[in-house]
Amino acid sequence: MPQSEFDIIARYFTPQRVTRRDVALGIGDDAALIAVPEDTQLAVAIDTLVSGVHFPVETAAEDIGYKALAVNLSDLAAMGAEPAWFTLALTLPEAERDWLDGFARGLFSLAETHHLQLVGGDTSRGPLTVSIQVAGYVPPQAALTRRGAQVGDAVYVSGRLGEAALGLACLQQADEYEYDASAIRKLNRPEPRVTLGLALREIATACIDISDGLLADLAHILTASQVGAAINVQRLPLSERLHALCVSDKRYYQLALSGGDDYELCFCVPPDQEGRLAAIAAAQGISLTRIGQLESEPGIQLRIGDQAYPHDAPGGFEHFRG
Ligand code: ADP
Ligand code: MG
């Protein structure tokens, strides 16, 4: 028997294990009611994933559910906000049980990890599109933004760059790129750096999550903070596989510079605060790498050794470009 819109909501989206005290009324009414804690700012972000645009059409439902939430949590991480609840607008070509089971599994596994409650949404029929709006809390004045970076600050990134782009390349250009399961996992299962964002609140002068490629996203910090940056391309944290490719041909650095979907944080730190980063990295079991520093000359200077690394515009993915 076909499932109605209401069957889908009741079966897949209502029985969530997480419950939060700040959610006064969740799914089932015309709107959710949230008791926002006093003296708290609400950080709100929304991101849409469209099949064939933001993920390959063959992507497993479980990965789509996971990633749709992960990319939003990454935005909260970049603000230093603590995730609280989310809404889901799901547009589906058809209501397939297996697909919905997988989608819900991927979605709620990550929601539970971050104690995040689904409080409402919308379900309609059409080309596969997932929009998630997420909200988190941050004390007044504590949020990390793109402004505030100063000349002399060190530029850091978390994790490794370019792996998701390598994963996408192995799927789309299989003749040129050897299959790499761990790169494909980075593409489908990015780990939002929520705890890192929280720890950076008192340390970073500016922060952004890398979704469109390092150069494009770092450029947003530079514009907002009115500074420039010098980046040492050889310092970029890479997987062994990508490192080997870059040694063979420096053009492969483009994957780490302009490839999308990293969902790592890029942030700026005054030199006298850098010492605290090692403790954070050790406590959280992640790597934090200094890739350069901020300068007064606008734009991004890329260096490889003592030479300039040639690059064109900031690059990065842009939907409406020609
Ligand atoms: P309305 O017509 O008043 O907008 P809907 O019939 O669209 O309400 O939805 C009924 C209830 O189910 C609402 O509380 C809505 O927030 C929730 N809902 C609908 N779709 C989803 C979804 N995909 N995920 C979570 N909650 C949903
Ligand atoms: Mg509705």
GROMACS .gro file of C-alpha atoms and ligand atoms in nm:
model
  350
    1MET     CA    1   0.000   0.000   0.000
    2PRO     CA    2   0.145   0.340  -0.089
    3GLN     CA    3   0.244   0.563   0.198
    4SER     CA    4   0.078   0.901   0.239
    5GLU     CA    5   0.270   1.212   0.336
    6PHE     CA    6   0.136   1.168   0.690
    7ASP     CA    7   0.241   0.800   0.701
    8ILE     CA    8   0.593   0.905   0.605
    9ILE     CA    9   0.611   1.173   0.874
   10ALA     CA   10   0.471   0.939   1.140
   11ARG     CA   11   0.682   0.640   1.044
   12TYR     CA   12   1.020   0.794   0.970
   13PHE     CA   13   1.044   1.136   1.129
   14THR     CA   14   0.837   1.135   1.448
   15PRO     CA   15   0.993   0.847   1.646
   16GLN     CA   16   1.325   1.015   1.724
   17ARG     CA   17   1.507   0.911   2.038
   18VAL     CA   18   1.652   1.251   2.123
   19THR     CA   19   1.426   1.473   2.334
   20ARG     CA   20   1.528   1.812   2.465
   21ARG     CA   21   1.386   2.027   2.739
   22ASP     CA   22   1.408   2.343   2.530
   23VAL     CA   23   1.167   2.189   2.276
   24ALA     CA   24   0.827   2.274   2.425
   25LEU     CA   25   0.635   2.137   2.124
   26GLY     CA   26   0.788   1.929   1.846
   27ILE     CA   27   0.651   1.765   1.530
   28GLY     CA   28   0.274   1.751   1.482
   29ASP     CA   29   0.138   2.101   1.506
   30ASP     CA   30   0.151   2.397   1.270
   31ALA     CA   31   0.480   2.510   1.418
   32ALA     CA   32   0.725   2.392   1.679
   33LEU     CA   33   0.764   2.586   2.004
   34ILE     CA   34   1.111   2.639   2.141
   35ALA     CA   35   1.202   2.774   2.484
   36VAL     CA   36   1.527   2.947   2.395
   37PRO     CA   37   1.747   2.964   2.708
   38GLU     CA   38   1.781   3.310   2.857
   39ASP     CA   39   2.079   3.525   2.768
   40THR     CA   40   2.156   3.311   2.464
   41GLN     CA   41   2.184   3.392   2.098
   42LEU     CA   42   2.029   3.160   1.843
   43ALA     CA   43   2.260   3.066   1.555
   44VAL     CA   44   2.048   2.962   1.256
   45ALA     CA   45   2.167   2.814   0.927
   46ILE     CA   46   2.010   2.636   0.631
   47ASP     CA   47   2.161   2.431   0.351
   48THR     CA   48   2.003   2.245   0.064
   49LEU     CA   49   2.133   1.934  -0.109
   50VAL     CA   50   2.000   1.872  -0.461
   51SER     CA   51   2.049   1.529  -0.619
   52GLY     CA   52   2.301   1.545  -0.902
   53VAL     CA   53   2.423   1.888  -0.792
   54HIS     CA   54   2.543   1.841  -0.434
   55PHE     CA   55   2.584   1.464  -0.444
   56PRO     CA   56   2.603   1.207  -0.724
   57VAL     CA   57   2.259   1.059  -0.806
   58GLU     CA   58   2.384   0.710  -0.708
   59THR     CA   59   2.464   0.819  -0.350
   60ALA     CA   60   2.318   0.585  -0.086
   61ALA     CA   61   2.013   0.716   0.102
   62GLU     CA   62   2.192   0.673   0.436
   63ASP     CA   63   2.480   0.892   0.320
   64ILE     CA   64   2.237   1.158   0.191
   65GLY     CA   65   2.057   1.169   0.528
   66TYR     CA   66   2.387   1.194   0.714
   67LYS     CA   67   2.542   1.453   0.486
   68ALA     CA   68   2.239   1.683   0.470
   69LEU     CA   69   2.266   1.729   0.845
   70ALA     CA   70   2.647   1.725   0.857
   71VAL     CA   71   2.685   2.023   0.623
   72ASN     CA   72   2.450   2.224   0.841
   73LEU     CA   73   2.626   2.124   1.162
   74SER     CA   74   2.947   2.236   0.998
   75ASP     CA   75   2.800   2.587   0.969
   76LEU     CA   76   2.713   2.587   1.339
   77ALA     CA   77   3.064   2.461   1.417
   78ALA     CA   78   3.212   2.751   1.224
   79MET     CA   79   3.011   2.991   1.443
   80GLY     CA   80   3.111   2.819   1.766
   81ALA     CA   81   2.747   2.737   1.837
   82GLU     CA   82   2.614   2.437   2.026
   83PRO     CA   83   2.363   2.243   1.812
   84ALA     CA   84   2.009   2.221   1.951
   85TRP     CA   85   1.735   2.137   1.701
   86PHE     CA   86   1.654   2.128   1.328
   87THR     CA   87   1.376   2.122   1.069
   88LEU     CA   88   1.371   1.914   0.751
   89ALA     CA   89   1.211   1.995   0.414
   90LEU     CA   90   1.221   1.677   0.209
   91THR     CA   91   1.121   1.660  -0.157
   92LEU     CA   92   1.106   1.305  -0.292
   93PRO     CA   93   1.024   1.160  -0.634
   94GLU     CA   94   0.856   0.861  -0.465
   95ALA     CA   95   0.807   0.719  -0.117
   96GLU     CA   96   1.026   0.407  -0.118
   97ARG     CA   97   1.052   0.229   0.215
   98ASP     CA   98   1.412   0.118   0.179
   99TRP     CA   99   1.523   0.463   0.074
  100LEU     CA  100   1.340   0.634   0.361
  101ASP     CA  101   1.471   0.378   0.614
  102GLY     CA  102   1.827   0.444   0.502
  103PHE     CA  103   1.780   0.820   0.491
  104ALA     CA  104   1.637   0.828   0.844
  105ARG     CA  105   1.915   0.601   0.973
  106GLY     CA  106   2.188   0.827   0.839
  107LEU     CA  107   2.011   1.143   0.954
  108PHE     CA  108   1.932   1.035   1.309
  109SER     CA  109   2.264   0.865   1.375
  110LEU     CA  110   2.431   1.203   1.342
  111ALA     CA  111   2.147   1.388   1.521
  112GLU     CA  112   2.188   1.160   1.823
  113THR     CA  113   2.563   1.211   1.833
  114HIS     CA  114   2.503   1.585   1.872
  115HIS     CA  115   2.188   1.563   2.087
  116LEU     CA  116   1.994   1.742   1.816
  117GLN     CA  117   1.615   1.713   1.791
  118LEU     CA  118   1.404   1.723   1.474
  119VAL     CA  119   1.115   1.957   1.552
  120GLY     CA  120   0.929   1.987   1.223
  121GLY     CA  121   0.949   2.004   0.849
  122ASP     CA  122   0.771   1.966   0.523
  123THR     CA  123   0.731   1.669   0.291
  124SER     CA  124   0.651   1.698  -0.078
  125ARG     CA  125   0.686   1.517  -0.408
  126GLY     CA  126   0.933   1.625  -0.673
  127PRO     CA  127   1.300   1.592  -0.772
  128LEU     CA  128   1.509   1.469  -0.476
  129THR     CA  129   1.603   1.773  -0.265
  130VAL     CA  130   1.684   1.790   0.104
  131SER     CA  131   1.681   2.119   0.294
  132ILE     CA  132   1.774   2.123   0.659
  133GLN     CA  133   1.761   2.425   0.883
  134VAL     CA  134   1.956   2.389   1.201
  135ALA     CA  135   1.968   2.605   1.513
  136GLY     CA  136   2.219   2.621   1.793
  137TYR     CA  137   2.298   2.831   2.096
  138VAL     CA  138   2.587   3.062   2.167
  139PRO     CA  139   2.644   3.311   2.451
  140PRO     CA  140   2.614   3.678   2.345
  141GLN     CA  141   2.940   3.810   2.191
  142ALA     CA  142   3.094   3.462   2.189
  143ALA     CA  143   3.018   3.352   1.832
  144LEU     CA  144   3.299   3.309   1.584
  145THR     CA  145   3.244   3.510   1.269
  146ARG     CA  146   3.434   3.584   0.949
  147ARG     CA  147   3.534   3.927   1.079
  148GLY     CA  148   3.792   4.001   1.340
  149ALA     CA  149   4.103   3.846   1.190
  150GLN     CA  150   4.415   4.064   1.225
  151VAL     CA  151   4.739   4.104   1.033
  152GLY     CA  152   4.993   3.874   1.199
  153ASP     CA  153   4.738   3.604   1.296
  154ALA     CA  154   4.827   3.249   1.201
  155VAL     CA  155   4.594   3.068   0.960
  156TYR     CA  156   4.499   2.714   1.058
  157VAL     CA  157   4.287   2.434   0.915
  158SER     CA  158   4.152   2.124   1.085
  159GLY     CA  159   4.182   1.769   0.951
  160ARG     CA  160   4.296   1.716   0.594
  161LEU     CA  161   4.200   1.896   0.275
  162GLY     CA  162   4.115   1.778  -0.072
  163GLU     CA  163   4.009   1.426   0.017
  164ALA     CA  164   3.640   1.473  -0.059
  165ALA     CA  165   3.732   1.625  -0.396
  166LEU     CA  166   3.956   1.325  -0.459
  167GLY     CA  167   3.666   1.096  -0.363
  168LEU     CA  168   3.438   1.271  -0.611
  169ALA     CA  169   3.709   1.250  -0.878
  170CYS     CA  170   3.740   0.871  -0.828
  171LEU     CA  171   3.364   0.838  -0.877
  172GLN     CA  172   3.339   1.067  -1.176
  173GLN     CA  173   3.673   1.012  -1.353
  174ALA     CA  174   3.741   0.648  -1.273
  175ASP     CA  175   3.976   0.616  -1.574
  176GLU     CA  176   4.210   0.880  -1.429
  177TYR     CA  177   4.177   0.833  -1.052
  178GLU     CA  178   4.225   0.502  -0.875
  179TYR     CA  179   3.936   0.397  -0.649
  180ASP     CA  180   3.993   0.529  -0.296
  181ALA     CA  181   3.738   0.412  -0.038
  182SER     CA  182   3.858   0.646   0.235
  183ALA     CA  183   3.835   0.951   0.008
  184ILE     CA  184   3.481   0.850  -0.093
  185ARG     CA  185   3.398   0.817   0.275
  186LYS     CA  186   3.522   1.173   0.335
  187LEU     CA  187   3.292   1.287   0.055
  188ASN     CA  188   2.985   1.109   0.190
  189ARG     CA  189   3.046   1.125   0.565
  190PRO     CA  190   3.214   1.453   0.655
  191GLU     CA  191   3.260   1.492   1.029
  192PRO     CA  192   3.132   1.834   1.136
  193ARG     CA  193   3.387   1.998   1.371
  194VAL     CA  194   3.135   2.099   1.634
  195THR     CA  195   3.350   2.042   1.944
  196LEU     CA  196   3.641   2.219   1.779
  197GLY     CA  197   3.423   2.521   1.705
  198LEU     CA  198   3.319   2.538   2.070
  199ALA     CA  199   3.681   2.519   2.187
  200LEU     CA  200   3.785   2.795   1.946
  201ARG     CA  201   3.536   3.050   2.082
  202GLU     CA  202   3.791   3.215   2.306
  203ILE     CA  203   4.090   3.167   2.080
  204ALA     CA  204   4.009   3.228   1.714
  205THR     CA  205   3.965   3.579   1.578
  206ALA     CA  206   3.772   3.453   1.273
  207CYS     CA  207   3.645   3.117   1.149
  208ILE     CA  208   3.470   2.962   0.849
  209ASP     CA  209   3.389   2.610   0.742
  210ILE     CA  210   3.543   2.497   0.416
  211SER     CA  211   3.258   2.388   0.190
  212ASP     CA  212   3.351   2.547  -0.142
  213GLY     CA  213   3.728   2.496  -0.127
  214LEU     CA  214   3.998   2.652   0.094
  215LEU     CA  215   4.079   2.947  -0.134
  216ALA     CA  216   3.718   3.048  -0.185
  217ASP     CA  217   3.629   3.020   0.182
  218LEU     CA  218   3.947   3.178   0.319
  219ALA     CA  219   3.878   3.467   0.079
  220HIS     CA  220   3.550   3.528   0.265
  221ILE     CA  221   3.740   3.573   0.593
  222LEU     CA  222   3.989   3.804   0.421
  223THR     CA  223   3.716   4.019   0.270
  224ALA     CA  224   3.517   4.041   0.593
  225SER     CA  225   3.829   4.115   0.800
  226GLN     CA  226   3.997   4.336   0.538
  227VAL     CA  227   4.329   4.155   0.544
  228GLY     CA  228   4.533   3.936   0.307
  229ALA     CA  229   4.703   3.600   0.355
  230ALA     CA  230   5.020   3.418   0.258
  231ILE     CA  231   4.968   3.044   0.239
  232ASN     CA  232   5.238   2.782   0.208
  233VAL     CA  233   5.100   2.518  -0.027
  234GLN     CA  234   5.345   2.255   0.100
  235ARG     CA  235   5.197   2.291   0.449
  236LEU     CA  236   4.848   2.186   0.343
  237PRO     CA  237   4.747   1.876   0.538
  238LEU     CA  238   4.695   1.594   0.286
  239SER     CA  239   4.625   1.224   0.292
  240GLU     CA  240   4.918   1.003   0.195
  241ARG     CA  241   4.753   0.930  -0.134
  242LEU     CA  242   4.697   1.295  -0.221
  243HIS     CA  243   5.043   1.386  -0.100
  244ALA     CA  244   5.191   1.129  -0.340
  245LEU     CA  245   4.986   1.274  -0.627
  246CYS     CA  246   5.109   1.628  -0.545
  247VAL     CA  247   5.471   1.512  -0.538
  248SER     CA  248   5.422   1.365  -0.885
  249ASP     CA  249   5.248   1.677  -1.019
  250LYS     CA  250   5.197   2.004  -0.831
  251ARG     CA  251   4.870   2.065  -1.010
  252TYR     CA  252   4.706   1.811  -0.778
  253TYR     CA  253   4.733   2.070  -0.500
  254GLN     CA  254   4.426   2.219  -0.667
  255LEU     CA  255   4.218   1.943  -0.505
  256ALA     CA  256   4.315   2.075  -0.162
  257LEU     CA  257   4.303   2.443  -0.263
  258SER     CA  258   3.980   2.454  -0.458
  259GLY     CA  259   3.807   2.117  -0.418
  260GLY     CA  260   3.477   2.141  -0.232
  261ASP     CA  261   3.309   1.942   0.043
  262ASP     CA  262   3.594   1.934   0.298
  263TYR     CA  263   3.379   2.058   0.588
  264GLU     CA  264   3.690   2.132   0.788
  265LEU     CA  265   3.731   2.461   0.976
  266CYS     CA  266   3.967   2.735   0.861
  267PHE     CA  267   4.043   2.983   1.139
  268CYS     CA  268   4.279   3.261   1.244
  269VAL     CA  269   4.461   3.276   1.575
  270PRO     CA  270   4.686   3.546   1.728
  271PRO     CA  271   5.042   3.415   1.776
  272ASP     CA  272   5.017   3.431   2.157
  273GLN     CA  273   4.721   3.191   2.147
  274GLU     CA  274   4.877   2.930   1.922
  275GLY     CA  275   5.015   2.730   2.214
  276ARG     CA  276   4.661   2.648   2.331
  277LEU     CA  277   4.582   2.478   2.002
  278ALA     CA  278   4.810   2.182   2.062
  279ALA     CA  279   4.617   2.098   2.380
  280ILE     CA  280   4.285   2.124   2.197
  281ALA     CA  281   4.410   1.904   1.913
  282ALA     CA  282   4.536   1.643   2.160
  283ALA     CA  283   4.218   1.650   2.370
  284GLN     CA  284   3.996   1.614   2.062
  285GLY     CA  285   4.217   1.375   1.867
  286ILE     CA  286   4.219   1.592   1.555
  287SER     CA  287   4.499   1.756   1.367
  288LEU     CA  288   4.526   2.134   1.344
  289THR     CA  289   4.776   2.265   1.090
  290ARG     CA  290   4.923   2.610   1.051
  291ILE     CA  291   4.917   2.680   0.677
  292GLY     CA  292   5.019   3.047   0.670
  293GLN     CA  293   4.962   3.389   0.818
  294LEU     CA  294   4.767   3.708   0.760
  295GLU     CA  295   4.929   4.005   0.592
  296SER     CA  296   4.820   4.355   0.509
  297GLU     CA  297   4.846   4.311   0.132
  298PRO     CA  298   4.497   4.209   0.012
  299GLY     CA  299   4.435   3.874  -0.156
  300ILE     CA  300   4.596   3.534  -0.115
  301GLN     CA  301   4.965   3.477  -0.195
  302LEU     CA  302   5.034   3.109  -0.249
  303ARG     CA  303   5.392   3.000  -0.196
  304ILE     CA  304   5.558   2.670  -0.264
  305GLY     CA  305   5.903   2.676  -0.107
  306ASP     CA  306   6.022   3.034  -0.179
  307GLN     CA  307   5.836   3.052  -0.508
  308ALA     CA  308   5.490   3.166  -0.599
  309TYR     CA  309   5.244   2.885  -0.673
  310PRO     CA  310   5.049   2.999  -0.978
  311HIS     CA  311   4.675   3.017  -0.940
  312ASP     CA  312   4.391   3.211  -1.099
  313ALA     CA  313   4.084   3.339  -0.926
  314PRO     CA  314   3.982   3.208  -0.582
  315GLY     CA  315   3.798   2.924  -0.760
  316GLY     CA  316   3.564   2.709  -0.558
  317PHE     CA  317   3.220   2.594  -0.658
  318GLU     CA  318   2.971   2.864  -0.751
  319HIS     CA  319   2.624   2.766  -0.873
  320PHE     CA  320   2.550   3.048  -1.113
  321ARG     CA  321   2.889   3.087  -1.276
  322GLY     CA  322   2.863   3.075  -1.658
  323ADP     P1  323   0.121   2.213   0.767
  323ADP     O1  324   0.033   2.175   0.652
  323ADP     O2  325   0.049   2.275   0.882
  323ADP     O3  326   0.245   2.284   0.726
  323ADP     P2  327   0.222   1.951   0.743
  323ADP     O4  328   0.107   1.868   0.708
  323ADP     O5  329   0.315   1.992   0.636
  323ADP     O6  330   0.172   2.073   0.827
  323ADP     O7  331   0.310   1.875   0.854
  323ADP     C1  332   0.248   1.817   0.967
  323ADP     C2  333   0.347   1.815   1.079
  323ADP     O8  334   0.457   1.729   1.043
  323ADP     C3  335   0.409   1.950   1.109
  323ADP     O9  336   0.432   1.957   1.248
  323ADP     C4  337   0.541   1.948   1.035
  323ADP    O10  338   0.637   2.029   1.098
  323ADP     C5  339   0.577   1.799   1.043
  323ADP     N1  340   0.657   1.753   0.927
  323ADP     C6  341   0.623   1.749   0.797
  323ADP     N2  342   0.718   1.696   0.721
  323ADP     C7  343   0.820   1.668   0.804
  323ADP     C8  344   0.950   1.615   0.788
  323ADP     N3  345   0.998   1.580   0.667
  323ADP     N4  346   1.027   1.602   0.898
  323ADP     C9  347   0.982   1.640   1.019
  323ADP     N5  348   0.861   1.688   1.042
  323ADP    C10  349   0.781   1.705   0.936
  324MG      MG  350   0.352   2.197   0.546
   0.00000   0.00000   0.00000
